[in-house]
Short mmCIF file of C-alpha atoms in Angstrom, two decimals:
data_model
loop_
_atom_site.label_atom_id
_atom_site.label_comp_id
_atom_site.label_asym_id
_atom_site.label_seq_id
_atom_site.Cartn_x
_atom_site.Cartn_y
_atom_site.Cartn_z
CA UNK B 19 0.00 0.00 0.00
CA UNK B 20 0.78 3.85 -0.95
CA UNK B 21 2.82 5.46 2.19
CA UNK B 22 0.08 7.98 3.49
CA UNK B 23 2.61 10.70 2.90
CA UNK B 24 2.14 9.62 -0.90
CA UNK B 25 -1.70 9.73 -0.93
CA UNK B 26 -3.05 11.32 -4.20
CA UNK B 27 -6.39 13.64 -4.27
CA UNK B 28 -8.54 13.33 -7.59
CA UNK B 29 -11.33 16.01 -8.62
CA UNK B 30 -13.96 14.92 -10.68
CA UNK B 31 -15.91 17.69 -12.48
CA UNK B 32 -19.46 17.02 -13.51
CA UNK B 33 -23.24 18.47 -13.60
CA UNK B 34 -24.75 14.48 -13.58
CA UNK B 35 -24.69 13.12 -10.17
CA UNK B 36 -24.63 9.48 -11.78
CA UNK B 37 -21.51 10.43 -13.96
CA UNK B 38 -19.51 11.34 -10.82
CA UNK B 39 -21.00 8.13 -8.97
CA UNK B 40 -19.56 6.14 -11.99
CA UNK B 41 -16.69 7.37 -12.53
CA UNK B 42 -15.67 7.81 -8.69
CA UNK B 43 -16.14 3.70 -9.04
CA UNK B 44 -13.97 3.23 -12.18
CA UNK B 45 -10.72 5.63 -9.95
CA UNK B 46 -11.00 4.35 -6.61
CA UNK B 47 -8.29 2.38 -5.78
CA UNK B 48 -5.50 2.15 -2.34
CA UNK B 49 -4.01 5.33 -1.64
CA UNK B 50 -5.95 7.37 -4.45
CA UNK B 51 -8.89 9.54 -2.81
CA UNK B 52 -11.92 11.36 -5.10
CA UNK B 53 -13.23 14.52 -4.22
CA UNK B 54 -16.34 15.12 -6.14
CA UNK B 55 -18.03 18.32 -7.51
CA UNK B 56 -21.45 19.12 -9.47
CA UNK B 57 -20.09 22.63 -10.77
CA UNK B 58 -17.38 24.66 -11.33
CA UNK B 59 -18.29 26.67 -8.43
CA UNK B 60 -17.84 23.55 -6.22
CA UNK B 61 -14.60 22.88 -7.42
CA UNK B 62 -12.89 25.98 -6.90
CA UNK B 63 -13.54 25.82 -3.17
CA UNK B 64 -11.82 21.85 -3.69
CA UNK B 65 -9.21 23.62 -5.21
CA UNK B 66 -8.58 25.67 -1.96
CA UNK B 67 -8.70 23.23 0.36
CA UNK B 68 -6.61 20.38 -1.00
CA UNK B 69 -3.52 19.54 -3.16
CA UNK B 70 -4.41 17.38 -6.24
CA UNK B 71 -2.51 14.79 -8.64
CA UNK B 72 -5.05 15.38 -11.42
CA UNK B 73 -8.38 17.17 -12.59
CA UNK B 74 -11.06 15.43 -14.45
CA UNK B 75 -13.03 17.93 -16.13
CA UNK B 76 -16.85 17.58 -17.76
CA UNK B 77 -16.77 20.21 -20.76
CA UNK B 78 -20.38 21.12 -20.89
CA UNK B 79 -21.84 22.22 -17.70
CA UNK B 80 -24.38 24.66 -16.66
CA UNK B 81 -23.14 28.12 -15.69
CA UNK B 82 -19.23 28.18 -15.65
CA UNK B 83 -18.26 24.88 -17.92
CA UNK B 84 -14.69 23.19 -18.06
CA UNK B 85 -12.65 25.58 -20.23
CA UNK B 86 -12.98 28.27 -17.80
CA UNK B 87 -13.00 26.67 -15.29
CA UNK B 88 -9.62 25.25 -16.61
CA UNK B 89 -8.48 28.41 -17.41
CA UNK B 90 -9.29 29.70 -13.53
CA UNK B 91 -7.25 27.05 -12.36
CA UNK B 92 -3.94 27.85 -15.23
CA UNK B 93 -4.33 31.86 -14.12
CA UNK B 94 -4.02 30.59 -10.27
CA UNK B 95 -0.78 30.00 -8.55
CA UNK B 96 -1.94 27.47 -6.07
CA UNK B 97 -3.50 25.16 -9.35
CA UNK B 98 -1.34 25.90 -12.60
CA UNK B 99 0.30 22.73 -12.28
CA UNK B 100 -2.71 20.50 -11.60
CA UNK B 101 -3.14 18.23 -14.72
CA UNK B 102 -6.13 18.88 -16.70
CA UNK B 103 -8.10 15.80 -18.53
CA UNK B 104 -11.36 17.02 -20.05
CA UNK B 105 -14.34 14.91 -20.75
CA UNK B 106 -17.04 15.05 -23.25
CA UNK B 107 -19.98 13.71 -25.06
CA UNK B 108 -20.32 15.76 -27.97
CA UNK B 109 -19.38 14.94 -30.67
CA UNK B 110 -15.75 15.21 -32.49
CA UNK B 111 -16.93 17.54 -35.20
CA UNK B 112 -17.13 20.40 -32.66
CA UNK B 113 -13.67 20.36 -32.11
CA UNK B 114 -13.94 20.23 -27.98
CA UNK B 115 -10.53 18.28 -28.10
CA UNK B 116 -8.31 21.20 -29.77
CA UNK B 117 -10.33 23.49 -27.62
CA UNK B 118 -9.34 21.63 -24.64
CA UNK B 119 -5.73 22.08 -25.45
CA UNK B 120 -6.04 25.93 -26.00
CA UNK B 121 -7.32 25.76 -22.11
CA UNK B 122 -4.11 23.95 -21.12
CA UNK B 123 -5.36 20.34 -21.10
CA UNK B 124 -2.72 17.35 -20.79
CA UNK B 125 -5.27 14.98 -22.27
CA UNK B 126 -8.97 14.76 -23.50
CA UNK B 127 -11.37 11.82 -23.53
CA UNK B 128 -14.93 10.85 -25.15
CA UNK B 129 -17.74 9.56 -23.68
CA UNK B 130 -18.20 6.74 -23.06
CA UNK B 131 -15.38 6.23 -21.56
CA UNK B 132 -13.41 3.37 -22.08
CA UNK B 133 -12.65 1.52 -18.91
CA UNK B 134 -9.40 0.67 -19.31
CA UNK B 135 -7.88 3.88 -21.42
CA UNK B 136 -9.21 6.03 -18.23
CA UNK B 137 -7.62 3.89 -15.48
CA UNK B 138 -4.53 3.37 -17.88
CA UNK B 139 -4.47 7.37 -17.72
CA UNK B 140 -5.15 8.37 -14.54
CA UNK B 141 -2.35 5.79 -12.89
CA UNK B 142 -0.02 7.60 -15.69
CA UNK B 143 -0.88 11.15 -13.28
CA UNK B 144 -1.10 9.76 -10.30
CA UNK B 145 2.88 8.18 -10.83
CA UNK B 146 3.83 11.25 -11.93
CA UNK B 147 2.40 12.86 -8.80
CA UNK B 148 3.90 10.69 -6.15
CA UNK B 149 7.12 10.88 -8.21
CA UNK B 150 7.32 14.69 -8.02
CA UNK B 151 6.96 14.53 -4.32
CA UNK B 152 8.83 12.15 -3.27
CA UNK B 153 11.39 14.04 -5.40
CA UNK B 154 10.25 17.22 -3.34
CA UNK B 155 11.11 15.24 -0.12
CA UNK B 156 14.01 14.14 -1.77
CA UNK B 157 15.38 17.91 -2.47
CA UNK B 158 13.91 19.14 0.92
CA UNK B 159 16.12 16.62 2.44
CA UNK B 160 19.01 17.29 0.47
CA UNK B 161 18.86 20.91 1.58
CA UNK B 162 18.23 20.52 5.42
CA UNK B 163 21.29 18.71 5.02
CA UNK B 164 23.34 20.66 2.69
CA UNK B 165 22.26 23.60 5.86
CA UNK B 166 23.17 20.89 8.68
CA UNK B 167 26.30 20.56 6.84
CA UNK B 168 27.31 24.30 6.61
CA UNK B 169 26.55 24.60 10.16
CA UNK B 170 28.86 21.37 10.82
CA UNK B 171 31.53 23.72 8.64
CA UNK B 172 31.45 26.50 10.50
CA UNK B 173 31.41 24.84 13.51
CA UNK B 174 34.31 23.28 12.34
CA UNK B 175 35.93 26.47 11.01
CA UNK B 176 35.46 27.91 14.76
CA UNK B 177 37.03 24.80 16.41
CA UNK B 178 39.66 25.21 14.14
CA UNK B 179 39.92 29.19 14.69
CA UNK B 180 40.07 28.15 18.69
CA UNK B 181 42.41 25.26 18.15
CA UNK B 182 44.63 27.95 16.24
CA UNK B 183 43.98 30.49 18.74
CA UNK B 184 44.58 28.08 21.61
CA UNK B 185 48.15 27.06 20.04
CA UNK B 186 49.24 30.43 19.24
CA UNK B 187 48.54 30.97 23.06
CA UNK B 188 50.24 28.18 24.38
CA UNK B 189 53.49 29.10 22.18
CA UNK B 190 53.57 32.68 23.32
CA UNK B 191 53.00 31.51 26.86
CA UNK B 192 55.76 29.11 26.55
CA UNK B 193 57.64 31.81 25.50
CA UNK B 194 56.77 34.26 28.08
CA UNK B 195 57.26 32.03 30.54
CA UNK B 196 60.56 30.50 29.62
CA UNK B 197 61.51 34.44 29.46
CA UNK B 198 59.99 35.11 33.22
CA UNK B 199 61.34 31.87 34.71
CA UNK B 200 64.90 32.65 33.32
CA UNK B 201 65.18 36.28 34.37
CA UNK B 202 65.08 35.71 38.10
CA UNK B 203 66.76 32.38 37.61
CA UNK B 204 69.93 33.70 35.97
CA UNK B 205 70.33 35.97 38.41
CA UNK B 206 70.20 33.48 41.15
CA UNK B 207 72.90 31.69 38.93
CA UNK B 208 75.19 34.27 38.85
CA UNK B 209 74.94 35.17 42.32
CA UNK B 210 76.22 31.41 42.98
CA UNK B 211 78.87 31.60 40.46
CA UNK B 212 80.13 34.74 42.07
CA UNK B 213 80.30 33.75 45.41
CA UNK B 214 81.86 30.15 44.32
CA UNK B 215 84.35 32.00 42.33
CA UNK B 216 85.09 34.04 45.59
CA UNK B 217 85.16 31.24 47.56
CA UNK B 218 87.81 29.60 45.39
CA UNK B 219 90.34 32.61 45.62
CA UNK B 220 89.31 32.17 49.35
CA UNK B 221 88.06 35.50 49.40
CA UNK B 222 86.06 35.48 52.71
CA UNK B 223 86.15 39.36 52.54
CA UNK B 224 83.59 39.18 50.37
CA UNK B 225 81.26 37.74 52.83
CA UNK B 226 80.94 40.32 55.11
CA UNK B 227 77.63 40.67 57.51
CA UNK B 228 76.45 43.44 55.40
CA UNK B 229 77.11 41.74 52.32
CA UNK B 230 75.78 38.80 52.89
CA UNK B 231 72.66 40.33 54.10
CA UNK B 232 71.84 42.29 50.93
CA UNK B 233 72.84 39.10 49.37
CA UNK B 234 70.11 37.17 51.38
CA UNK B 235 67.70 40.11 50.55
CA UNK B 236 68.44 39.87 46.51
CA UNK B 237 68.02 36.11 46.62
CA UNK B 238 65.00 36.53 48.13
CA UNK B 239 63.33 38.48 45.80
CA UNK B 240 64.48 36.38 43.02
CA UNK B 241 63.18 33.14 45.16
CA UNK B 242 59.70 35.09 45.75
CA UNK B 243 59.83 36.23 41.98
CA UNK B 244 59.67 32.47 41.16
CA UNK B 245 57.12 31.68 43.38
CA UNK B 246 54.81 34.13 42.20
CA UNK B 247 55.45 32.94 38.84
CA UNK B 248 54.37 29.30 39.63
CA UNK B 249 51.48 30.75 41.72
CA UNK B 250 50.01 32.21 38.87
CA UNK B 251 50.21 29.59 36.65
CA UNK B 252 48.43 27.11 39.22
CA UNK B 253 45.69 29.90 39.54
CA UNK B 254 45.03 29.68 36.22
CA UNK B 255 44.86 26.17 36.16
CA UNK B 256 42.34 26.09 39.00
CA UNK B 257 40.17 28.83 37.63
CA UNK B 258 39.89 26.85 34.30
CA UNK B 259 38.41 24.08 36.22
CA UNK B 260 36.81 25.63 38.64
CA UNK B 261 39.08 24.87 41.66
CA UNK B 262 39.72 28.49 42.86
CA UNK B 263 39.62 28.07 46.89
CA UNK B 264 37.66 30.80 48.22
CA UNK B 265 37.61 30.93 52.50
CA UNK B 266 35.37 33.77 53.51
CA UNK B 267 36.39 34.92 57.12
CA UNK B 268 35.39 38.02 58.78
CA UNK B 269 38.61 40.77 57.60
CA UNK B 270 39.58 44.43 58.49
CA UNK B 271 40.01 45.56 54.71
CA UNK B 272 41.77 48.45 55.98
CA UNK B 273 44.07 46.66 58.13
CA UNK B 274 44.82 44.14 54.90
CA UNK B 275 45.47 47.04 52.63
CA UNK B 276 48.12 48.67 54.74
CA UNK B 277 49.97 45.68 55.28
CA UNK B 278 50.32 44.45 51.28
CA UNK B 279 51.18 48.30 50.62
CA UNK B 280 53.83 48.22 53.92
CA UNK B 281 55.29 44.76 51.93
CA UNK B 282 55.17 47.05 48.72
CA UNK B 283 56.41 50.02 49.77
CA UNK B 284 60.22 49.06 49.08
CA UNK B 285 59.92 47.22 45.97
CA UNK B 286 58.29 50.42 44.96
CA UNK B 287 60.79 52.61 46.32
CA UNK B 288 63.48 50.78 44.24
CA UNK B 289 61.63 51.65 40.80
CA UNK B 290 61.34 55.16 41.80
CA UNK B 291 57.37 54.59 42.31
CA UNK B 292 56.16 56.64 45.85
CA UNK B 293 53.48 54.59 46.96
CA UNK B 294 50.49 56.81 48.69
CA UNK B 295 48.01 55.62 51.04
CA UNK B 296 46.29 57.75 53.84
CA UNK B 297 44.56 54.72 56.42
CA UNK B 298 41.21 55.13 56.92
CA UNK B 299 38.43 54.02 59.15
CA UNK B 300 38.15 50.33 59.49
CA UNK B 301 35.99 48.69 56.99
CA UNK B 302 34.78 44.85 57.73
CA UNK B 303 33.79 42.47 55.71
CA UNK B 304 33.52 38.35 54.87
CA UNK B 305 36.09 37.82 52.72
CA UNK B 306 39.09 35.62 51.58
CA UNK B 307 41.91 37.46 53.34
CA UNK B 308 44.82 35.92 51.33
CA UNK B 309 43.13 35.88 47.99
CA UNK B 310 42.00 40.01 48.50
CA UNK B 311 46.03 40.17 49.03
CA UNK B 312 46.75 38.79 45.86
CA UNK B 313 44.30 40.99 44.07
CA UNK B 314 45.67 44.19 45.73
CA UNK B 315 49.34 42.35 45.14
CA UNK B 316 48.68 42.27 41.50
CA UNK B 317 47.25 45.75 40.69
CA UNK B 318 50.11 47.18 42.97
CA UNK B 319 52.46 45.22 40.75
CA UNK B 320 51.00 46.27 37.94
CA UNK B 321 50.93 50.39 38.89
CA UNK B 322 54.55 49.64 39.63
CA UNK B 323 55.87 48.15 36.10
CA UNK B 324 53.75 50.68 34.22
CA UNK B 325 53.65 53.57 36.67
CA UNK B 326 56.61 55.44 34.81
CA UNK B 327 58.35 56.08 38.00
CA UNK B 328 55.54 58.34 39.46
CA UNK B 329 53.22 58.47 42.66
CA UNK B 330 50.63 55.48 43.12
CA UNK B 331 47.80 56.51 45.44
CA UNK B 332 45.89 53.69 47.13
CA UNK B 333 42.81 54.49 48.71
CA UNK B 334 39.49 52.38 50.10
CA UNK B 335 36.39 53.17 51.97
CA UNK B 336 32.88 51.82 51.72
CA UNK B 337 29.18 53.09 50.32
CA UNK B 338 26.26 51.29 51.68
CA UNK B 339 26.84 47.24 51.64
CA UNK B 340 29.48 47.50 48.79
CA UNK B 341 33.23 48.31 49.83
CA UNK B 342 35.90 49.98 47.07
CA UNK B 343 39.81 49.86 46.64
CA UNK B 344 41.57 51.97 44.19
CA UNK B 345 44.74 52.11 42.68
CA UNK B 346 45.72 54.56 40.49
CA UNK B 347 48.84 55.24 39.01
CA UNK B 348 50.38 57.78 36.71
CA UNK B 349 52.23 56.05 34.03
CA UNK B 350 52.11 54.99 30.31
CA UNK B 351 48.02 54.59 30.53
CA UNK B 352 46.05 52.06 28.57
CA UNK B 353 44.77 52.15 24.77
CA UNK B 354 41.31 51.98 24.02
CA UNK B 355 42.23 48.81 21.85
CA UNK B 356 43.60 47.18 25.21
CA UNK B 357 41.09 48.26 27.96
CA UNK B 358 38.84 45.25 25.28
CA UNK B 359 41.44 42.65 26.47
CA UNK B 360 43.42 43.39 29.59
CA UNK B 361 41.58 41.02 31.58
CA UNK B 362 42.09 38.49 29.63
CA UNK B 363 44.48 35.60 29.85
CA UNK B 364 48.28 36.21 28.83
CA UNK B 365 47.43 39.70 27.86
CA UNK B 366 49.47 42.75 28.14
CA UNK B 367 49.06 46.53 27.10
CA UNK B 368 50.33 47.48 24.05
CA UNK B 369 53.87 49.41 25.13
CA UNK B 370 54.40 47.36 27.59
CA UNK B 371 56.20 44.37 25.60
CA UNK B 372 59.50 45.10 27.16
CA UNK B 373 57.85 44.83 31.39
CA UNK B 374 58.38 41.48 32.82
CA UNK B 375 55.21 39.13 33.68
CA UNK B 376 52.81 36.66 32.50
CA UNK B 377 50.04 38.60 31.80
CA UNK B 378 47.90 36.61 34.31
CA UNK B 379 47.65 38.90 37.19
CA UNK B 380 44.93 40.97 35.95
CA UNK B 381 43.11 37.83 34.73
CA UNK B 382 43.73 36.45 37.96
CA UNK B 383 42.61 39.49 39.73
CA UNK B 384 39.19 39.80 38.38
CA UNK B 385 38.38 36.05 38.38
CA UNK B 386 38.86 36.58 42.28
CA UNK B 387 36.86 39.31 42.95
CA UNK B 388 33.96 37.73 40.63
CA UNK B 389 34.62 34.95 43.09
CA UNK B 390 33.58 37.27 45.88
CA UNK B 391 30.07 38.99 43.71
CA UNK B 392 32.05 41.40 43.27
CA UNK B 393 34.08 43.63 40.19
CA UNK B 394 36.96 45.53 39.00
CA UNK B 395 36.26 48.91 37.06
CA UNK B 396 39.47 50.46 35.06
CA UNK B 397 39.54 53.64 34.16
CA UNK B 398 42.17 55.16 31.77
CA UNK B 399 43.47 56.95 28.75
CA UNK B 400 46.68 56.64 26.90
CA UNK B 401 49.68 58.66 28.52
CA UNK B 402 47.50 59.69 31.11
CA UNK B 403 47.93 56.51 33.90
CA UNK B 404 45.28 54.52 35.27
CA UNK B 405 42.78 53.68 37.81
CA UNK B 406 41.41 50.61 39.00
CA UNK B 407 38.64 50.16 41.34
CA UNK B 408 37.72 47.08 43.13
CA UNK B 409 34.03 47.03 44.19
CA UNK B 410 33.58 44.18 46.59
CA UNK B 411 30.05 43.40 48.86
CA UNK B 412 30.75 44.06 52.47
CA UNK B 413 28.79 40.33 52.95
CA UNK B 414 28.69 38.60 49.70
CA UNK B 415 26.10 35.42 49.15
CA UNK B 416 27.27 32.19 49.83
#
């Protein structure tokens, strides 16, 4: 049997009630369904309601008869393409059949009918019918996958674009971190190869208290350099899957922020940077007291390698529920172009290729304070410094 999908409508055209009985009998057959109509009249409102494999036409009717009804159906989108087979039975001398053509019949056929020649005729149609839409289905399936496919190609051609992207990242990383790693660690290097060379020419001289305590103190910044270093990189590794530790106590933020700018203050002395801060009131809050450090470690760090060797002013207080931290320096200033991207991972400014770092600590920075509800505002223009401004809630959800 006919899939149901393939069923096939026939409209049967005729003023005789007993000529559309008959020749609904001679058509019906599985999967083939006969819509009948006594006038042309009826079958235009057929015609609107359902899609048909072929038209069977009586020429002489009352009122509007076959030929214009046929040409109705040619002059109407919806029924141009329904095949037209007109019936008569007049005879040939009028010339119905040539007529019929002129209307835009596909065939034409005399009463009586001949049994056979009609079925023969109308299976012809109703192939050609199923065959057209099953070739419709065909197409229609051809293009929701030729559209599945394009969005399987640019999905592809995005992986790819990420894939690329992710590489190019990974070198430069590589890169910048076999630079970072190697700065402090040479200098450790050196240091050892100097005092072993001293120590071969016996040279205990140059071992004095003094000396060997600013040699203590420059190891130790290289040593804390490093560890910084790896610290980052394991942040970023825990943010990325979702392991950043966040232990909410009760904390003085006032008391927190003098102490990171008291362990500042002589790393920014040495670049030239006078680091500003006027203690306020105490302001309390629940949050993570060593990852709010790092935060204020990393903008501090930042004011200092692009401060330009002038003031940083640190300041805090708190509005309402939310508390604030700024630090603003008055250096080289941030591009348009890079206020887009400096939160982003392994990032810089642009001018600031030849200062040391990852490009991490901002990333890290603001992944923290999301951590805590919170955010980090920048405000800046090129040559003219910049300001950043953490907004934190004094009691964040849990």
């Amino acid at each position: 049997m006919p899939d149901r999908t393939d069923e096939a409508n026939l409209l049967i055209v005729d003023d005789l009630p007993e000529n559309l009985l008959a020749l609904e009998a001679l058509l019906k057959a599985p999967g083939i369904r006969v819509h009948q109509a006594e006038s042309a009249e009826q079958a235009l409102e057929l015609l609107l309601r359902h899609e048909f494999a072929l038209a069977i036409l009586d020429v002489q009717m009352p009122g509007m008869d076959g030929f214009q009804l046929a040409e109705l159906m040619r002059g109407t989108e919806r029924t141009k393409q329904i095949p037209i087979v007109f019936v008569s039975a007049a005879g040939r001398e009028l010339n119905y059949a040539f007529k019929g053509y002129e209307s835009g019949a596909v065939d034409f056929m005399q009463k009586p009918l001949d049994t056979h020649a009609v079925r023969s005729k109308v299976s012809v149609f109703v192939d050609l019918y199923r065959n057209r839409k099953r070739m419709a289905r065909q197409l229609e399936a051809l293009e929701q996958s030729r559209r599945e496919q394009e969005v399987l190609l640019d999905e592809l051609r995005s992986t790819k674009a990420e894939l690329e992207d992710a590489v190019r990242m990974r070198d430069d990383f590589m890169s910048i971190v076999s630079h970072e790693l190697k700065t402090p660690l040479n200098t450790l290097i050196l240091e050892v190869q100097l005092r072993k060379m001293q120590l071969g020419r016996n040279n205990l001289a140059a071992f004095s208290e003094d000396r060997l305590r600013h040699m203590v103190d420059k190891d130790e910044r290289q040593v804390q350099s490093l560890i910084r270093l790896i610290d980052d990189m394991l942040d970023v590794s825990r943010i990325r899957t979702g392991k950043l530790s966040i232990r909410p106590t009760p904390v003085d933020l006032c008391k927190l922020t003098a102490n990171v700018v008291e362990n500042f203050a002589p790393q920014m002395e040495a670049s030239g940077c006078a680091l500003l801060f006027q203690r306020p009131e105490p302001v309390i809050g629940v949050w993570d007291e060593f990852r709010i450090e790092q935060v204020l470690a990393n903008l501090l760090t930042n004011a200092m390698r692009y401060g330009a060797g002038k003031p940083v002013h640190v300041a805090l207080g708190q509005q309402g529920e939310q508390a604030w931290i700024e630090v603003q320096d008055h250096g080289i200033g941030i591009s348009r172009k890079s206020l887009e991207r400096i939160f982003c991972q392994f990032e810089r400014a642009e001018g600031s290729e030849s200062s040391a770092g990852l490009g991490l600590g901002l990333f890290i920075a603001e992944q923290i304070v999301k951590a805590h509800g919170g955010r980090i505002e920048v405000e800046s223009e090129e040559g003219q410094g910049a300001l950043f401004r953490v907004l934190l809630p004094v009691r964040p959800e849990a």
